[in-house]
mmCIF file of C-alpha atoms in Angstrom:
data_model
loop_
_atom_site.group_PDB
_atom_site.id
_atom_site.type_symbol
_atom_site.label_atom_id
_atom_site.label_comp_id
_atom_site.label_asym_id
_atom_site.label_seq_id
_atom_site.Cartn_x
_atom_site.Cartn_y
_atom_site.Cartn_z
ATOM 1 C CA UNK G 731 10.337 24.493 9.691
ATOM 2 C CA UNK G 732 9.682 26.343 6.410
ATOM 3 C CA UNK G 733 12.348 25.370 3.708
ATOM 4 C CA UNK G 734 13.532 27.234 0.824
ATOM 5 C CA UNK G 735 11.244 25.239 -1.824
ATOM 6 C CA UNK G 736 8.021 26.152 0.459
ATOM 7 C CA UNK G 737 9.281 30.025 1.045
ATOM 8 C CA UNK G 738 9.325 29.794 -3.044
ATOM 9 C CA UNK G 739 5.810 28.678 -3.552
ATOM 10 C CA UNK G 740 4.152 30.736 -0.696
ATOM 11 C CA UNK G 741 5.723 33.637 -2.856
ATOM 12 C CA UNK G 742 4.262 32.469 -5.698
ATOM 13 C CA UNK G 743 0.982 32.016 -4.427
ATOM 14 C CA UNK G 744 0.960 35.467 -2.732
ATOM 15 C CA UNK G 745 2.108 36.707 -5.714
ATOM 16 C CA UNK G 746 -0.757 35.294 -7.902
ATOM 17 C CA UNK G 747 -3.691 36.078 -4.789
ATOM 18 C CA UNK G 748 -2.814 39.850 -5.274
ATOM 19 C CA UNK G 749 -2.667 39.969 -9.371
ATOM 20 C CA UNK G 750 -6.013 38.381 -8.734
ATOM 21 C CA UNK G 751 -7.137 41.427 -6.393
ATOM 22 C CA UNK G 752 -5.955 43.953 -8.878
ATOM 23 C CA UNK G 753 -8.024 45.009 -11.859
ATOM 24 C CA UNK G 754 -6.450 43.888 -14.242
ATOM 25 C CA UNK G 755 -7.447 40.040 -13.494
ATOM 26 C CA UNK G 756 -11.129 41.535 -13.976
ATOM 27 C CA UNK G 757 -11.403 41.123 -17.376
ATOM 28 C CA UNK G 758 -12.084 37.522 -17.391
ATOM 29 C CA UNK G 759 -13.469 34.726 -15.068
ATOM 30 C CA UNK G 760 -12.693 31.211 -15.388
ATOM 31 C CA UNK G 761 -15.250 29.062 -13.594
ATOM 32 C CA UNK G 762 -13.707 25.690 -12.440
ATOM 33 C CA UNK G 763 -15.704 22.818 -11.569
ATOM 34 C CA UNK G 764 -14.569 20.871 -8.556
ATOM 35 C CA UNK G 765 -16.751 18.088 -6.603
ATOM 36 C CA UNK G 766 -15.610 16.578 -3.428
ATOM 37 C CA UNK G 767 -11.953 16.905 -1.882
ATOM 38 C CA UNK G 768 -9.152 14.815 -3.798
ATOM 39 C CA UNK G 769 -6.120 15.508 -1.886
ATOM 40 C CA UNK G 770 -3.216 16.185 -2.571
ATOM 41 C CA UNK G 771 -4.830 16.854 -5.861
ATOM 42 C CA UNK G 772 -8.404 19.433 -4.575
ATOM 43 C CA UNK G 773 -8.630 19.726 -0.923
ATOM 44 C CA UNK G 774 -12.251 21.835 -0.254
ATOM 45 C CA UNK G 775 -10.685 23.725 3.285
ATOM 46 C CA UNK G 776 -13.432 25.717 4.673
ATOM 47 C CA UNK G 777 -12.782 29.188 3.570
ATOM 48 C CA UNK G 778 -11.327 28.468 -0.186
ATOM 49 C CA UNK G 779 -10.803 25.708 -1.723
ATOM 50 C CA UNK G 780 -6.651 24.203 -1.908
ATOM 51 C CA UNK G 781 -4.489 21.816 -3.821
ATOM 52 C CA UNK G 782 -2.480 21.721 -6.435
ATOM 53 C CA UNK G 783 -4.498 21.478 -9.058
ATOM 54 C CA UNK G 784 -6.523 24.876 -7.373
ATOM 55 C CA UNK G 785 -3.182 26.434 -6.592
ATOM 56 C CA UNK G 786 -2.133 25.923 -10.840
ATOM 57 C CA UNK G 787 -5.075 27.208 -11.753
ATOM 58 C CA UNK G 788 -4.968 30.076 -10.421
ATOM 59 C CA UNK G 789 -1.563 30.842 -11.131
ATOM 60 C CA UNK G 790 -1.927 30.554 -14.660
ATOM 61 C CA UNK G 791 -5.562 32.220 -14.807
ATOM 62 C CA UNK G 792 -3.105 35.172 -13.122
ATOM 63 C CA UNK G 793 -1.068 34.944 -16.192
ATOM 64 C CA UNK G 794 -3.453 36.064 -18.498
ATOM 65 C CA UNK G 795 -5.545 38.270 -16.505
ATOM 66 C CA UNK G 796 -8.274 36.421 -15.175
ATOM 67 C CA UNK G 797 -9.608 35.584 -12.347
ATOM 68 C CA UNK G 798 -10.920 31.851 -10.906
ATOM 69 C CA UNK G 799 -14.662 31.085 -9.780
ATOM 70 C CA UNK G 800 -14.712 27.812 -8.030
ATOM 71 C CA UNK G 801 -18.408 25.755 -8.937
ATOM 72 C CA UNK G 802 -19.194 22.215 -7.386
ATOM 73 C CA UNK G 803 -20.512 20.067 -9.882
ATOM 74 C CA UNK G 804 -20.295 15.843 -9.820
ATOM 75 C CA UNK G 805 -17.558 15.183 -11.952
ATOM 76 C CA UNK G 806 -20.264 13.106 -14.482
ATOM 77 C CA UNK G 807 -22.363 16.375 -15.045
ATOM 78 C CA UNK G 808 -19.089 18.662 -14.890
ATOM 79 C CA UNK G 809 -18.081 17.240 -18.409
ATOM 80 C CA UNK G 810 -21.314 17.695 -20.028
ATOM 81 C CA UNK G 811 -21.328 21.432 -18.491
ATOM 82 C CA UNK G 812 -17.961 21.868 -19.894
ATOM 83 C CA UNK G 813 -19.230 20.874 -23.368
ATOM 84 C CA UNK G 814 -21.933 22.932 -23.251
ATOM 85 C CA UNK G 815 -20.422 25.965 -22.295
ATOM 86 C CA UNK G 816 -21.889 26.210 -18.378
ATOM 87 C CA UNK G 817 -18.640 25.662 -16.881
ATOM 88 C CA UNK G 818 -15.121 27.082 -18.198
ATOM 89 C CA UNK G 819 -12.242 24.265 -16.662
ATOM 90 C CA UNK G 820 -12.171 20.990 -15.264
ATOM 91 C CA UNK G 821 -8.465 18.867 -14.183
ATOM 92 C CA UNK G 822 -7.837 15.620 -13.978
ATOM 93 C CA UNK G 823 -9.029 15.116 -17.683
ATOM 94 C CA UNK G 824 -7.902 12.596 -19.744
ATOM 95 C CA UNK G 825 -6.976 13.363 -23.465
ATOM 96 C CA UNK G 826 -8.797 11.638 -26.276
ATOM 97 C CA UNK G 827 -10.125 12.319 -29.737
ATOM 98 C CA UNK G 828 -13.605 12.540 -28.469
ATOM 99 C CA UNK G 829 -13.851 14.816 -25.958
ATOM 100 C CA UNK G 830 -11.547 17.020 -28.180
ATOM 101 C CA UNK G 831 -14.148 17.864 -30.300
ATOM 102 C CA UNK G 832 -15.633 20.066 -27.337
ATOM 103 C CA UNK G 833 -12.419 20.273 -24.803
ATOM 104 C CA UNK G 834 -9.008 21.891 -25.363
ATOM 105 C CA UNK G 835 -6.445 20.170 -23.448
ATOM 106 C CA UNK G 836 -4.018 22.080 -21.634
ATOM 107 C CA UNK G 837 -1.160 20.728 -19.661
ATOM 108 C CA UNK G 838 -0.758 18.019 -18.912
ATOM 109 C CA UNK G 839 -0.551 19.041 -14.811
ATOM 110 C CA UNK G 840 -0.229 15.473 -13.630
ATOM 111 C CA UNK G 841 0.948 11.549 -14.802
ATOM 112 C CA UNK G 842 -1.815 10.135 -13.721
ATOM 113 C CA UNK G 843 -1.927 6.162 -12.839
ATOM 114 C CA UNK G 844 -4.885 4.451 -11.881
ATOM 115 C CA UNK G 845 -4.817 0.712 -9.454
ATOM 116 C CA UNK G 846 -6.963 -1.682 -8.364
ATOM 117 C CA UNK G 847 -7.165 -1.237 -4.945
ATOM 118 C CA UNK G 848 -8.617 -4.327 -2.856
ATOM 119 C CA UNK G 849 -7.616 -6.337 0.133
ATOM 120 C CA UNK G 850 -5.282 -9.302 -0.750
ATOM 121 C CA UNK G 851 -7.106 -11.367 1.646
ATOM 122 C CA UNK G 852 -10.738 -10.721 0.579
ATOM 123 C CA UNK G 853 -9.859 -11.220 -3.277
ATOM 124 C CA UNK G 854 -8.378 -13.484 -6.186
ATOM 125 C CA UNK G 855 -5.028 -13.089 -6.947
ATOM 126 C CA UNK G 856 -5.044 -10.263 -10.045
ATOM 127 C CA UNK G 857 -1.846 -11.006 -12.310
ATOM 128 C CA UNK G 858 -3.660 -8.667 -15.385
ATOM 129 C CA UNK G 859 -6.759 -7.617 -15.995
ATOM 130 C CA UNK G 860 -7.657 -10.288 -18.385
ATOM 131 C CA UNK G 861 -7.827 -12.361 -14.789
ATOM 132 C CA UNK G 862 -10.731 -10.130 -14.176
ATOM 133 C CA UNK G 863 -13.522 -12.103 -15.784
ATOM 134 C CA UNK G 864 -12.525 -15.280 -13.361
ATOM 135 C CA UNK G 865 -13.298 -12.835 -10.354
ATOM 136 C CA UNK G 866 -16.187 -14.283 -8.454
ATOM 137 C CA UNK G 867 -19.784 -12.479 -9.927
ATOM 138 C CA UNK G 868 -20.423 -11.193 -6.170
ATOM 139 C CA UNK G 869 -17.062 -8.770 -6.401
ATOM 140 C CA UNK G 870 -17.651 -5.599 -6.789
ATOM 141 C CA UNK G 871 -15.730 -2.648 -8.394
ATOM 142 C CA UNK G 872 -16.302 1.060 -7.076
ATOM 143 C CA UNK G 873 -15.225 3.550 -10.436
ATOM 144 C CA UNK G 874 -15.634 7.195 -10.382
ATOM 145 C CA UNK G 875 -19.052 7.854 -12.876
ATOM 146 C CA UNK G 876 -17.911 9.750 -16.035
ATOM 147 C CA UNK G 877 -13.843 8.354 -15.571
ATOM 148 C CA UNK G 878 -11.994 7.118 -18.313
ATOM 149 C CA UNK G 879 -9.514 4.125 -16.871
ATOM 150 C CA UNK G 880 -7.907 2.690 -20.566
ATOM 151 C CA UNK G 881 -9.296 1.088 -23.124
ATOM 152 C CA UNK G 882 -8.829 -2.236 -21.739
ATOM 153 C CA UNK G 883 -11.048 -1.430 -19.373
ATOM 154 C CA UNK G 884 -13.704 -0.012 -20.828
ATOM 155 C CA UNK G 885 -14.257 -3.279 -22.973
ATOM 156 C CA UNK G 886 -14.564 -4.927 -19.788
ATOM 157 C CA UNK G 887 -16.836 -2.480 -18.710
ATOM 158 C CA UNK G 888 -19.218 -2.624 -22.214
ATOM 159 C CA UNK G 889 -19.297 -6.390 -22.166
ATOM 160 C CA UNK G 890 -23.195 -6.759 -20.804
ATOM 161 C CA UNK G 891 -21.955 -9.825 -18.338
ATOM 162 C CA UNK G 892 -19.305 -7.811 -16.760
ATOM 163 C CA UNK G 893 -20.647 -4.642 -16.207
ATOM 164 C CA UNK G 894 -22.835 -5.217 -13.604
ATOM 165 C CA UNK G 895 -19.327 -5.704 -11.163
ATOM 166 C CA UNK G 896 -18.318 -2.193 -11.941
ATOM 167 C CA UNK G 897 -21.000 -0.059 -9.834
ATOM 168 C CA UNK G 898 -20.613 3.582 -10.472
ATOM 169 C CA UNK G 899 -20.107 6.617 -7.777
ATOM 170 C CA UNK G 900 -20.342 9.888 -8.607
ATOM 171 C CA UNK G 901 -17.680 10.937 -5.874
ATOM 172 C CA UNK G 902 -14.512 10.043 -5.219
ATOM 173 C CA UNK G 903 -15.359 10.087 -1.063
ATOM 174 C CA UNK G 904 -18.650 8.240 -2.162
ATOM 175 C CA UNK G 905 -16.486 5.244 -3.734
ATOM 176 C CA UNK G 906 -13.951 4.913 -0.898
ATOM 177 C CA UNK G 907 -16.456 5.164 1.853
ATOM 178 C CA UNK G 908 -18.322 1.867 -0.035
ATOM 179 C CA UNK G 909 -14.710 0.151 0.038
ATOM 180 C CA UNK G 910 -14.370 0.640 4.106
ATOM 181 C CA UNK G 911 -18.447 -0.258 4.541
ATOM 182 C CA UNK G 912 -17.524 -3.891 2.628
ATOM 183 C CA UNK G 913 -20.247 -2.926 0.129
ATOM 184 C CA UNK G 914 -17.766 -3.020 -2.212
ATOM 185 C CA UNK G 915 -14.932 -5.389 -2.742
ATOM 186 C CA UNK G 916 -12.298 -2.996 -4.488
ATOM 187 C CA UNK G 917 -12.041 0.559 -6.218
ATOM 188 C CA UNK G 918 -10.018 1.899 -8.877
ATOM 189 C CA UNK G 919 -8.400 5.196 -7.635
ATOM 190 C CA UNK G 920 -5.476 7.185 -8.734
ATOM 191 C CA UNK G 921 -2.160 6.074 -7.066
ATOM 192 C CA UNK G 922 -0.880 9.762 -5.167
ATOM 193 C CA UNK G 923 -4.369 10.015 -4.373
ATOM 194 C CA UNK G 924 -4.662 6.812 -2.562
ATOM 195 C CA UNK G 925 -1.228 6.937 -0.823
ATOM 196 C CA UNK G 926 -1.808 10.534 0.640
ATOM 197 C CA UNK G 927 -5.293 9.005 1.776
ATOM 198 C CA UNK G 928 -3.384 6.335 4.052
ATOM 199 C CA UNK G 929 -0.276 7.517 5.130
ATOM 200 C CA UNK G 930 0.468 6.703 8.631
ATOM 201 C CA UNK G 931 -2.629 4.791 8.993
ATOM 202 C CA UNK G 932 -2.527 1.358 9.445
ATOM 203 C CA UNK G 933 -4.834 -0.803 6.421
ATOM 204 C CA UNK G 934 -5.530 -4.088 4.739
ATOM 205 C CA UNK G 935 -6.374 -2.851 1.112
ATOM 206 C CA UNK G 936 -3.426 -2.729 -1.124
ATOM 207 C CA UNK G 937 -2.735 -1.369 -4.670
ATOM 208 C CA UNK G 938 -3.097 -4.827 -7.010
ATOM 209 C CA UNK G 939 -3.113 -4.046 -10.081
ATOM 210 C CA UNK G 940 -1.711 -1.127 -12.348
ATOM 211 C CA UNK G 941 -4.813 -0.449 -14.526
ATOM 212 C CA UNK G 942 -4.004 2.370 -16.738
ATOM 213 C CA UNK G 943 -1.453 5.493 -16.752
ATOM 214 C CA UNK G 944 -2.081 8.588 -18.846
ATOM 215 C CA UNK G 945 -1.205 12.080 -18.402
ATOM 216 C CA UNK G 946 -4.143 14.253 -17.087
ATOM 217 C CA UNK G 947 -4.903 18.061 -17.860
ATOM 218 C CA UNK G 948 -7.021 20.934 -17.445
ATOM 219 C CA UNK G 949 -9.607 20.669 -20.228
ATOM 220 C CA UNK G 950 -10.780 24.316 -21.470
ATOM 221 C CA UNK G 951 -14.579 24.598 -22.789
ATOM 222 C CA UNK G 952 -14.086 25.526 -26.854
ATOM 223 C CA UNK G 953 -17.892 26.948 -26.577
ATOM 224 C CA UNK G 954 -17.351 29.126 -23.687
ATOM 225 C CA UNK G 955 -13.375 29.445 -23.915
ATOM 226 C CA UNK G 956 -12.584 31.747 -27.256
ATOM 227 C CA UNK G 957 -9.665 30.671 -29.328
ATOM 228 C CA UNK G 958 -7.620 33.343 -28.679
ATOM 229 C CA UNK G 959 -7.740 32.857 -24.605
ATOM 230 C CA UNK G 960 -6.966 28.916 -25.277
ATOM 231 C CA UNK G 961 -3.609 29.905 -26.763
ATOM 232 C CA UNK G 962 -2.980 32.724 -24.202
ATOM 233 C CA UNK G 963 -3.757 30.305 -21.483
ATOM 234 C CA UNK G 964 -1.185 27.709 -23.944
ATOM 235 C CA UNK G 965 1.472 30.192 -23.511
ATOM 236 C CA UNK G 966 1.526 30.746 -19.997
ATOM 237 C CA UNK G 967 1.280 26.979 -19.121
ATOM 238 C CA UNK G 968 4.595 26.345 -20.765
ATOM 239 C CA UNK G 969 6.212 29.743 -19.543
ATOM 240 C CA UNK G 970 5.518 29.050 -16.129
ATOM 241 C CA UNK G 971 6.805 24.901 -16.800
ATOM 242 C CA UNK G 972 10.045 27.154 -18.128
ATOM 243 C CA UNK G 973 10.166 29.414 -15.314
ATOM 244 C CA UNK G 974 9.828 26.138 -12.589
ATOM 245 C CA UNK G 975 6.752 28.015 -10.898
ATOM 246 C CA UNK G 976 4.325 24.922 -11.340
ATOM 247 C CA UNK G 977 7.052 22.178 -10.241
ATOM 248 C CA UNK G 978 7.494 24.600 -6.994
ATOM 249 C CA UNK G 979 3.870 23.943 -6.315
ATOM 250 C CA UNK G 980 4.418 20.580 -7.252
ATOM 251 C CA UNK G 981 7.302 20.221 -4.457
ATOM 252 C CA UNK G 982 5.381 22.116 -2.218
ATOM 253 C CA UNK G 983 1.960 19.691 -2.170
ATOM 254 C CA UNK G 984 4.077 16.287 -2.630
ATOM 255 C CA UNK G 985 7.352 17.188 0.020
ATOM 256 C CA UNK G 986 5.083 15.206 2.773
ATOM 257 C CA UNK G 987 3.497 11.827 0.830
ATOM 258 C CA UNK G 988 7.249 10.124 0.057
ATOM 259 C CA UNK G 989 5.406 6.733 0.781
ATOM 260 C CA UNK G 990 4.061 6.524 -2.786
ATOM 261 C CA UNK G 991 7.129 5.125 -4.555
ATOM 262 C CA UNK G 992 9.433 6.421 -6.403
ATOM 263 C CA UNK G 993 9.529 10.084 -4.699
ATOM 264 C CA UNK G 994 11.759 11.596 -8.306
ATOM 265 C CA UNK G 995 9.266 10.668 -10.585
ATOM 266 C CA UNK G 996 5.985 11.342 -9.084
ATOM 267 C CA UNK G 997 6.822 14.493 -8.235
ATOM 268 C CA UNK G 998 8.703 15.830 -11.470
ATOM 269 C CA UNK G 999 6.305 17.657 -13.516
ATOM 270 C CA UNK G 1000 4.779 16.949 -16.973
ATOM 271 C CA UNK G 1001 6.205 18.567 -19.440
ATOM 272 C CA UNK G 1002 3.824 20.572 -21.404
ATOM 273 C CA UNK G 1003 2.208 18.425 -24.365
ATOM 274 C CA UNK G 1004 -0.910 20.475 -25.167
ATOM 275 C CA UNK G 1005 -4.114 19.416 -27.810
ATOM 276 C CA UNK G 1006 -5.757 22.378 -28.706
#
């Protein structure tokens, strides 16, 4: 059955594929990086790529004329593309001072919150992540290469003892796989993520720990990206938040994964908080 919020979204989407086909979207292409499939977030189907953070970029690249080339790139090497000017967009992107020198932040299109993910049974209880440390040396920790998870984190992650328990992937599908092989004894993943990974399957590992929560965006290239497009791209991001078109592709992704918690809030959409 196709309900009223869905019917909404296909419109928009159909809507946005035949701006794109038009000539006026030729005047511009954004090229997105994307690496493996991150559902419901990037799903790589086998004719174009899907998700909601594919479906909002294209709708707002529609706004302003442009059209969307997708480019598979590790998510490591996509940031230093993006700061050089090789790529145009990335999601998922965590604001901070740093990478604003290069990035403009956009968004945010998702309140992102990262867990420990290990099996109760396999593991030390984890109360905080000062507990950490007293983890047994021969743990191991699976975290996306390139992936910001919080400052508290990342000091556990610098201090030279430590560091040798967090063991880098440059995939998402790369890091879960080690978690079901045993080569790893836990991951750090991004909650929807995880939940719309398992649902209706039957498994041992468990969200722990909340490790960090941050809004996430689509980060613009300021060397390949001109000024002018950043605040064109700006102002369609928050009239399409006014207009409800990005929470209707929000509903339309998230109506199926109501096992991750609180339904309401994970599916209510950022409200625009740009850092250009």
């Amino acid at each position: 059955m196709v309900t009223g919020s869905k019917i909404a979204v296909l419109s928009v989407l159909t809507a946005t594929m035949l701006l794109c086909a038009s000539g006026r979207t030729k005047a511009c292409e954004l090229r997105f990086a994307l690496d493996t499939s991150f559902p419901p977030h990037i799903v790589l189907a086998s004719q174009q790529p899907e998700g909601l953070n594919v479906q909002m970029i294209r709708l707002l690249a529609a706004q302003v004329g442009c059209s969307v080339r997708f480019v598979r790139s590790p998510w490591a090497r996509a940031l230093k593309l993006l700061q050089q000017g090789e790529i145009d967009v990335v999601s998922q992107l965590t604001y901070n001072q740093t990478r604003a020198k290069d990035i403009a932040f956009i968004g945010p299109h998702h309140q992102e919150r990262m867990w420990l993910i290990a099996d109760p049974a396999k593991v030390p209880p984890l109360r905080q992540l000062a507990d950490l440390p007293q983890w047994p040396a021969s743990l191991l920790i699976a975290v996306l290469n390139g992936g910001y998870f919080g400052p508290q984190l990342q000091q556990l992650r610098d201090d030279p003892v430590l560091q040798r328990r967090f063991y880098p992937m440059v995939s998402n599908q790369d890091k879960l796989a080690l978690l079901e092989s045993g080569r790893v004894q836990a991951v750090l993943e991004e909650e929807l993520a995880w939940f719309w990974r398992v649902k209706g399957q039957a498994t041992a590992y468990r969200p722990m720990l909340l490790v960090h929560a941050d809004p996430v965006y689509f980060g613009f290239s300021r060397v390949s990206v001109s000024p002018e497009l950043l605040r064109k791209l700006d102002a369609a991001w928050q009239q399409l938040y006014r207009d409800g078109q990005l929470q209707q592709i929000r509903d339309y992704y998230l109506a199926a994964p109501a096992a991750a918690g609180n339904t309401a809030e994970i599916s209510r959409m950022p409200a625009p908080a740009p850092h250009l």
